[in-house]
Amino acid sequence: MSQLIVQTEKLNFSYSKSKKDIDSLDLEVPKGSIYGFLGPNGSGKTTTIRLLLGLLNKNSGNVKVFEKPFANNRIDTLSKIGALIENPSLYNHLSARENLLIASNYRGNIKKDRIDEVLETVNLLRVKDKKVKTFSLGMKQRLGLAIALLSKPELLILDEPTNGLDPKGIIEMRELIKKLNKEDGITIFISSHLLSEIEKTCTHVGIIREGKMLFQDTVKALTASQSDQLQIELETDDKHRTYDQLIQMGFEIKSIEHEEHLLLVSVKEKSQIPVLVDSLRKNDINIYQVMIKNNLEELFLNLTEN
Ligand SMILES: Nc1ncnc2c1ncn2[C@@H]1O[C@H](COP(=O)(O)OP(=O)(O)O)[C@@H](O)[C@H]1O
Ligand SMILES: [Mg+2]
């Protein structure tokens, strides 16, 4: 198994006694990955990130970053992490370059030419002397990213970096993230509430809801499980004839629900659904309902509704 850059074990945290905000969370971020932390608003993404960075104190469980317990190596660990949480705090009345100068001053150990380097990386070199208040949101986000890159981090943590950006801004940020991962080998942990965003950018994914990890694997495995094990719920006017007909056609019928008219049928891909429907219609079976029941798919629907 590949080396884990971030690992939590049974991480628990609550803001108040009434509710568990992070609930026994096991997070595993492999070295070199772009890890998408996916969950609807309020599911605990920002809270988890604050716990990883030691900005909040966990109630119980372990947090390891770079294979060491975070608590014992805080300063050393943080020097290797670049983070962008929610909106970057920038001085609007100053230029991009001046913002980076200030950030590098309180970070220390950063050479002057590093500022132009990061400006170039995020494609802001040409506007480096313009005041930040004239910047679009996308440019401000990229400047925030430039600040996070100043200390040449091994791990970048980005909290919803495309939130509020226009389509062009989203694509620029996505390409930038991929480039930093590929060319500089930076492991990237990125949170989002959009499945489509994670699918396009990430190699790995963890899905969180109400503080619990629901699924964690490679994006490839996620896509495969989406298309491989499609289950559909079928309601017709004649359950037994439907059953016989589908068995004859070679469909796998996983279980017969207790409900009078419902069948649960496995199909390999969506394109089999119209085939199935056509054959039932040809046999004068009336179809009242065809519903995709794949757990993961349902999960996504819920997630992406937000
Ligand atoms: N400062 C806070 N005080 C109390 N509750 C909070 C605070 N910040 C977040 N929460 C609650 O913790 C839960 C997780 O929030 P958050 O981590 O911000 O979710 P996400 O980033 O996924 O949108 C939510 O129920 C939210 O209302
Ligand atoms: Mg958040």
Tab-separated table of C-alpha atoms and ligand atoms in Angstrom:
chain	number	residue	atom	x	y	z
A	1	MET	CA	0.000	0.000	0.000
A	2	SER	CA	1.207	3.457	-0.794
A	3	GLN	CA	2.365	5.878	1.820
A	4	LEU	CA	-0.345	7.929	3.502
A	5	ILE	CA	0.248	11.670	3.753
A	6	VAL	CA	-2.823	12.236	5.908
A	7	GLN	CA	-4.446	9.591	8.059
A	8	THR	CA	-7.095	9.921	10.713
A	9	GLU	CA	-8.333	7.090	12.891
A	10	LYS	CA	-11.694	7.285	14.603
A	11	LEU	CA	-11.549	11.041	14.679
A	12	ASN	CA	-14.314	12.608	16.766
A	13	PHE	CA	-15.254	16.206	17.278
A	14	SER	CA	-18.296	18.140	18.491
A	15	TYR	CA	-18.924	21.869	18.657
A	16	SER	CA	-21.590	21.238	21.285
A	17	LYS	CA	-22.809	18.381	23.469
A	18	SER	CA	-25.980	17.896	21.444
A	19	LYS	CA	-24.402	16.628	18.222
A	20	LYS	CA	-21.401	14.764	16.835
A	21	ASP	CA	-20.038	16.971	14.072
A	22	ILE	CA	-17.216	14.591	13.117
A	23	ASP	CA	-18.103	10.992	13.838
A	24	SER	CA	-15.404	8.317	13.984
A	25	LEU	CA	-13.820	9.528	10.757
A	26	ASP	CA	-11.133	7.393	9.082
A	27	LEU	CA	-9.464	9.407	6.371
A	28	GLU	CA	-6.652	8.106	4.169
A	29	VAL	CA	-4.883	10.381	1.717
A	30	PRO	CA	-2.205	8.553	-0.326
A	31	LYS	CA	1.004	10.331	-1.253
A	32	GLY	CA	0.861	11.871	-4.710
A	33	SER	CA	-2.927	11.754	-4.935
A	34	ILE	CA	-5.474	14.424	-5.629
A	35	TYR	CA	-7.952	13.510	-2.909
A	36	GLY	CA	-11.477	14.837	-3.251
A	37	PHE	CA	-13.351	15.284	0.004
A	38	LEU	CA	-16.946	15.293	-1.121
A	39	GLY	CA	-20.001	16.155	0.927
A	40	PRO	CA	-23.033	18.431	1.030
A	41	ASN	CA	-22.978	21.748	2.839
A	42	GLY	CA	-22.729	21.303	6.589
A	43	SER	CA	-21.407	17.724	6.372
A	44	GLY	CA	-18.152	18.536	8.178
A	45	LYS	CA	-15.571	19.221	5.470
A	46	THR	CA	-14.260	22.510	6.844
A	47	THR	CA	-14.357	21.162	10.391
A	48	THR	CA	-12.258	18.153	9.337
A	49	ILE	CA	-9.750	20.443	7.627
A	50	ARG	CA	-9.509	22.612	10.750
A	51	LEU	CA	-8.845	19.451	12.774
A	52	LEU	CA	-6.123	18.344	10.341
A	53	LEU	CA	-4.412	21.703	10.693
A	54	GLY	CA	-4.739	21.795	14.469
A	55	LEU	CA	-7.031	24.833	14.320
A	56	LEU	CA	-9.579	22.879	16.348
A	57	ASN	CA	-8.870	20.332	19.068
A	58	LYS	CA	-10.254	16.851	18.487
A	59	ASN	CA	-12.290	15.126	21.201
A	60	SER	CA	-10.718	11.738	20.482
A	61	GLY	CA	-8.999	9.680	17.784
A	62	ASN	CA	-5.704	10.109	15.927
A	63	VAL	CA	-4.460	12.507	13.296
A	64	LYS	CA	-1.272	11.640	11.462
A	65	VAL	CA	0.249	13.921	8.857
A	66	PHE	CA	3.399	12.810	6.997
A	67	GLU	CA	3.173	9.592	9.029
A	68	LYS	CA	3.678	11.335	12.358
A	69	PRO	CA	1.159	12.246	15.043
A	70	PHE	CA	0.251	15.826	14.324
A	71	ALA	CA	0.225	17.030	17.909
A	72	ASN	CA	3.912	16.214	18.486
A	73	ASN	CA	5.212	17.827	15.300
A	74	ARG	CA	2.968	20.799	14.808
A	75	ILE	CA	5.464	23.434	13.636
A	76	ASP	CA	7.452	21.074	11.419
A	77	THR	CA	4.281	19.634	9.898
A	78	LEU	CA	2.626	22.977	9.222
A	79	SER	CA	5.742	24.227	7.425
A	80	LYS	CA	5.151	21.498	4.821
A	81	ILE	CA	1.460	22.249	4.304
A	82	GLY	CA	-0.104	24.977	2.197
A	83	ALA	CA	-3.737	25.668	2.998
A	84	LEU	CA	-6.535	27.707	1.543
A	85	ILE	CA	-9.615	27.625	3.749
A	86	GLU	CA	-12.788	29.217	2.471
A	87	ASN	CA	-11.952	32.687	1.136
A	88	PRO	CA	-8.352	33.837	1.444
A	89	SER	CA	-7.806	36.850	3.678
A	90	LEU	CA	-6.218	39.413	1.415
A	91	TYR	CA	-5.442	43.119	1.687
A	92	ASN	CA	-7.672	44.599	-1.006
A	93	HIS	CA	-5.966	47.992	-1.090
A	94	LEU	CA	-2.580	46.392	-1.788
A	95	SER	CA	-1.251	44.731	-4.944
A	96	ALA	CA	-0.883	40.999	-5.513
A	97	ARG	CA	2.868	41.280	-5.065
A	98	GLU	CA	2.520	43.269	-1.835
A	99	ASN	CA	0.126	40.665	-0.444
A	100	LEU	CA	2.687	37.969	-1.173
A	101	LEU	CA	5.469	40.061	0.400
A	102	ILE	CA	3.509	40.393	3.626
A	103	ALA	CA	2.671	36.675	3.633
A	104	SER	CA	6.312	35.734	3.030
A	105	ASN	CA	7.477	38.066	5.809
A	106	TYR	CA	5.498	36.351	8.497
A	107	ARG	CA	6.391	32.949	7.119
A	108	GLY	CA	10.130	33.622	7.087
A	109	ASN	CA	12.734	31.712	5.091
A	110	ILE	CA	11.242	32.644	1.755
A	111	LYS	CA	13.489	34.020	-0.954
A	112	LYS	CA	12.402	37.155	-2.807
A	113	ASP	CA	12.337	35.470	-6.223
A	114	ARG	CA	9.885	32.890	-4.923
A	115	ILE	CA	7.197	35.585	-5.120
A	116	ASP	CA	7.501	35.970	-8.894
A	117	GLU	CA	7.688	32.185	-9.194
A	118	VAL	CA	4.350	31.614	-7.490
A	119	LEU	CA	2.782	34.543	-9.360
A	120	GLU	CA	3.852	32.856	-12.579
A	121	THR	CA	2.485	29.489	-11.421
A	122	VAL	CA	-0.976	30.888	-10.748
A	123	ASN	CA	-0.861	33.053	-13.875
A	124	LEU	CA	-0.940	36.427	-12.123
A	125	LEU	CA	2.523	37.685	-13.005
A	126	ARG	CA	1.199	40.201	-15.509
A	127	VAL	CA	-1.127	41.810	-12.973
A	128	LYS	CA	1.183	41.586	-9.981
A	129	ASP	CA	1.166	45.372	-9.371
A	130	LYS	CA	-2.597	45.778	-9.654
A	131	LYS	CA	-4.603	46.308	-6.500
A	132	VAL	CA	-6.413	43.190	-5.330
A	133	LYS	CA	-9.722	45.101	-5.123
A	134	THR	CA	-9.770	45.152	-8.942
A	135	PHE	CA	-9.417	41.333	-9.093
A	136	SER	CA	-12.166	38.868	-9.987
A	137	LEU	CA	-13.016	36.186	-7.428
A	138	GLY	CA	-11.079	33.667	-9.518
A	139	MET	CA	-7.976	35.856	-9.436
A	140	LYS	CA	-8.328	36.316	-5.676
A	141	GLN	CA	-8.586	32.538	-5.222
A	142	ARG	CA	-5.465	32.063	-7.338
A	143	LEU	CA	-3.638	34.673	-5.257
A	144	GLY	CA	-4.714	32.763	-2.138
A	145	LEU	CA	-3.276	29.653	-3.732
A	146	ALA	CA	-0.039	31.517	-4.540
A	147	ILE	CA	0.287	32.410	-0.845
A	148	ALA	CA	-0.269	28.761	0.081
A	149	LEU	CA	2.483	27.780	-2.375
A	150	LEU	CA	5.108	30.201	-1.028
A	151	SER	CA	6.802	27.690	1.246
A	152	LYS	CA	6.911	24.936	-1.429
A	153	PRO	CA	4.492	22.654	0.424
A	154	GLU	CA	4.381	18.873	0.006
A	155	LEU	CA	0.681	18.914	0.821
A	156	LEU	CA	-1.912	21.426	-0.320
A	157	ILE	CA	-5.253	21.609	1.464
A	158	LEU	CA	-7.899	23.502	-0.463
A	159	ASP	CA	-11.346	24.045	1.005
A	160	GLU	CA	-13.914	24.405	-1.809
A	161	PRO	CA	-11.498	26.346	-4.032
A	162	THR	CA	-13.967	26.644	-6.906
A	163	ASN	CA	-16.883	27.889	-4.800
A	164	GLY	CA	-18.489	30.946	-6.363
A	165	LEU	CA	-16.208	30.961	-9.401
A	166	ASP	CA	-17.566	31.381	-12.925
A	167	PRO	CA	-17.076	28.477	-15.392
A	168	LYS	CA	-13.827	29.937	-16.720
A	169	GLY	CA	-12.508	30.416	-13.199
A	170	ILE	CA	-13.458	26.831	-12.309
A	171	ILE	CA	-11.578	25.417	-15.303
A	172	GLU	CA	-8.488	27.539	-14.542
A	173	MET	CA	-8.441	26.369	-10.930
A	174	ARG	CA	-8.955	22.733	-11.983
A	175	GLU	CA	-6.078	22.856	-14.488
A	176	LEU	CA	-3.842	24.545	-11.948
A	177	ILE	CA	-4.525	21.851	-9.345
A	178	LYS	CA	-3.694	19.103	-11.847
A	179	LYS	CA	-0.518	20.878	-12.912
A	180	LEU	CA	0.734	21.310	-9.330
A	181	ASN	CA	0.107	17.628	-8.685
A	182	LYS	CA	1.705	16.391	-11.884
A	183	GLU	CA	4.665	18.714	-12.278
A	184	ASP	CA	5.574	19.407	-8.668
A	185	GLY	CA	4.370	16.144	-7.155
A	186	ILE	CA	2.293	17.941	-4.546
A	187	THR	CA	-0.344	15.823	-2.798
A	188	ILE	CA	-3.601	17.752	-2.938
A	189	PHE	CA	-6.546	17.474	-0.584
A	190	ILE	CA	-9.519	19.327	-1.971
A	191	SER	CA	-13.047	19.605	-0.619
A	192	SER	CA	-16.151	20.125	-2.690
A	193	HIS	CA	-19.901	19.615	-2.582
A	194	LEU	CA	-19.994	18.778	-6.297
A	195	LEU	CA	-19.463	15.215	-7.492
A	196	SER	CA	-18.796	16.412	-11.058
A	197	GLU	CA	-15.937	18.572	-9.825
A	198	ILE	CA	-14.301	15.706	-7.931
A	199	GLU	CA	-14.738	13.285	-10.851
A	200	LYS	CA	-12.984	15.689	-13.198
A	201	THR	CA	-10.066	16.565	-10.963
A	202	CYS	CA	-9.331	13.843	-8.447
A	203	THR	CA	-7.671	10.436	-8.289
A	204	HIS	CA	-9.199	9.511	-4.921
A	205	VAL	CA	-12.436	10.354	-3.193
A	206	GLY	CA	-13.910	10.294	0.292
A	207	ILE	CA	-17.604	10.973	0.722
A	208	ILE	CA	-18.728	12.506	3.994
A	209	ARG	CA	-22.205	13.101	5.294
A	210	GLU	CA	-23.199	14.248	8.756
A	211	GLY	CA	-19.613	13.848	9.897
A	212	LYS	CA	-19.370	10.200	8.807
A	213	MET	CA	-17.283	8.735	6.008
A	214	LEU	CA	-19.649	6.895	3.679
A	215	PHE	CA	-17.253	5.806	0.942
A	216	GLN	CA	-13.524	6.070	0.358
A	217	ASP	CA	-11.604	4.722	-2.623
A	218	THR	CA	-10.131	5.693	-5.978
A	219	VAL	CA	-12.299	7.695	-8.357
A	220	LYS	CA	-11.896	4.765	-10.792
A	221	ALA	CA	-13.424	2.346	-8.292
A	222	LEU	CA	-16.222	4.783	-7.686
A	223	THR	CA	-17.026	5.088	-11.367
A	224	ALA	CA	-16.844	1.314	-11.794
A	225	SER	CA	-19.192	0.658	-8.912
A	226	GLN	CA	-21.530	3.220	-10.391
A	227	SER	CA	-21.845	1.445	-13.712
A	228	ASP	CA	-21.282	-2.192	-12.684
A	229	GLN	CA	-23.878	-2.821	-10.077
A	230	LEU	CA	-26.818	-0.884	-11.295
A	231	GLN	CA	-29.976	-2.076	-9.614
A	232	ILE	CA	-33.401	-1.096	-10.744
A	233	GLU	CA	-36.693	-1.370	-8.978
A	234	LEU	CA	-39.498	-2.395	-11.260
A	235	GLU	CA	-43.230	-2.164	-10.754
A	236	THR	CA	-45.545	-3.891	-13.226
A	237	ASP	CA	-49.104	-5.182	-13.289
A	238	ASP	CA	-47.950	-8.819	-13.261
A	239	LYS	CA	-44.996	-9.633	-11.085
A	240	HIS	CA	-44.767	-13.329	-11.965
A	241	ARG	CA	-44.881	-12.913	-15.721
A	242	THR	CA	-42.375	-10.093	-15.440
A	243	TYR	CA	-40.100	-12.344	-13.417
A	244	ASP	CA	-40.330	-15.195	-15.948
A	245	GLN	CA	-39.768	-12.909	-18.897
A	246	LEU	CA	-36.685	-11.268	-17.392
A	247	ILE	CA	-35.165	-14.585	-16.288
A	248	GLN	CA	-35.646	-15.843	-19.837
A	249	MET	CA	-33.754	-12.842	-21.138
A	250	GLY	CA	-30.888	-13.600	-18.789
A	251	PHE	CA	-31.373	-10.809	-16.307
A	252	GLU	CA	-30.314	-11.364	-12.760
A	253	ILE	CA	-33.104	-10.745	-10.324
A	254	LYS	CA	-31.548	-10.204	-6.963
A	255	SER	CA	-34.455	-10.367	-4.617
A	256	ILE	CA	-38.176	-10.168	-4.676
A	257	GLU	CA	-39.384	-7.460	-2.383
A	258	HIS	CA	-42.223	-8.195	-0.062
A	259	GLU	CA	-44.295	-5.651	-1.819
A	260	GLU	CA	-46.762	-7.175	-4.177
A	261	HIS	CA	-45.687	-5.589	-7.427
A	262	LEU	CA	-42.013	-4.819	-6.966
A	263	LEU	CA	-38.973	-6.579	-8.423
A	264	LEU	CA	-35.320	-5.754	-7.968
A	265	VAL	CA	-33.340	-6.369	-11.168
A	266	SER	CA	-29.588	-6.077	-11.740
A	267	VAL	CA	-28.441	-4.597	-15.005
A	268	LYS	CA	-24.865	-4.111	-16.175
A	269	GLU	CA	-25.403	-0.702	-17.685
A	270	LYS	CA	-28.109	1.857	-18.210
A	271	SER	CA	-28.527	0.915	-21.873
A	272	GLN	CA	-30.114	-2.379	-20.777
A	273	ILE	CA	-33.052	-0.580	-19.229
A	274	PRO	CA	-34.820	0.288	-22.521
A	275	VAL	CA	-34.173	-3.275	-23.771
A	276	LEU	CA	-35.867	-4.642	-20.686
A	277	VAL	CA	-38.744	-2.199	-20.973
A	278	ASP	CA	-39.320	-2.970	-24.656
A	279	SER	CA	-39.472	-6.722	-24.073
A	280	LEU	CA	-41.995	-6.350	-21.253
A	281	ARG	CA	-44.155	-4.059	-23.386
A	282	LYS	CA	-44.052	-6.562	-26.261
A	283	ASN	CA	-45.455	-9.148	-23.875
A	284	ASP	CA	-48.269	-6.788	-22.879
A	285	ILE	CA	-46.952	-6.271	-19.398
A	286	ASN	CA	-47.785	-2.804	-18.098
A	287	ILE	CA	-44.951	-0.936	-16.455
A	288	TYR	CA	-45.764	1.533	-13.719
A	289	GLN	CA	-42.315	2.345	-12.396
A	290	VAL	CA	-38.654	1.897	-13.304
A	291	MET	CA	-36.345	3.360	-10.721
A	292	ILE	CA	-32.574	3.179	-10.356
A	293	LYS	CA	-31.879	1.853	-6.880
A	294	ASN	CA	-28.113	1.802	-6.847
A	295	ASN	CA	-26.995	2.859	-3.397
A	296	LEU	CA	-24.069	4.867	-4.598
A	297	GLU	CA	-26.103	6.528	-7.257
A	298	GLU	CA	-28.735	7.482	-4.707
A	299	LEU	CA	-26.020	8.779	-2.501
A	300	PHE	CA	-24.725	11.014	-5.277
A	301	LEU	CA	-28.167	12.294	-6.051
A	302	ASN	CA	-28.542	13.340	-2.461
A	303	LEU	CA	-25.113	14.869	-2.434
A	304	THR	CA	-25.466	16.780	-5.644
A	305	GLU	CA	-28.907	18.104	-4.741
A	306	ASN	CA	-27.224	20.573	-2.448
B	1	LIG	N1	-18.075	27.501	14.620
B	1	LIG	C1	-19.069	26.613	14.702
B	1	LIG	N2	-19.811	26.483	15.819
B	1	LIG	C2	-20.798	25.554	15.917
B	1	LIG	N3	-21.146	24.703	14.934
B	1	LIG	C3	-20.448	24.788	13.788
B	1	LIG	C4	-19.378	25.745	13.603
B	1	LIG	N4	-18.876	25.577	12.355
B	1	LIG	C5	-19.590	24.580	11.798
B	1	LIG	N5	-20.535	24.102	12.623
B	1	LIG	C6	-21.467	22.987	12.368
B	1	LIG	O1	-20.695	21.816	12.130
B	1	LIG	C7	-21.233	21.062	11.058
B	1	LIG	C8	-20.205	20.893	9.963
B	1	LIG	O2	-19.936	22.162	9.399
B	1	LIG	P1	-18.792	22.405	8.324
B	1	LIG	O3	-17.573	21.666	8.737
B	1	LIG	O4	-18.666	23.865	8.140
B	1	LIG	O5	-19.407	21.721	7.024
B	1	LIG	P2	-18.973	21.872	5.477
B	1	LIG	O6	-17.642	22.538	5.431
B	1	LIG	O7	-18.978	20.482	4.949
B	1	LIG	O8	-20.034	22.704	4.829
B	1	LIG	C9	-22.490	21.813	10.619
B	1	LIG	O9	-23.595	21.231	11.264
B	1	LIG	C10	-22.252	23.210	11.104
B	1	LIG	O10	-23.472	23.848	11.368
B	2	MG	MG	-17.076	24.291	4.423
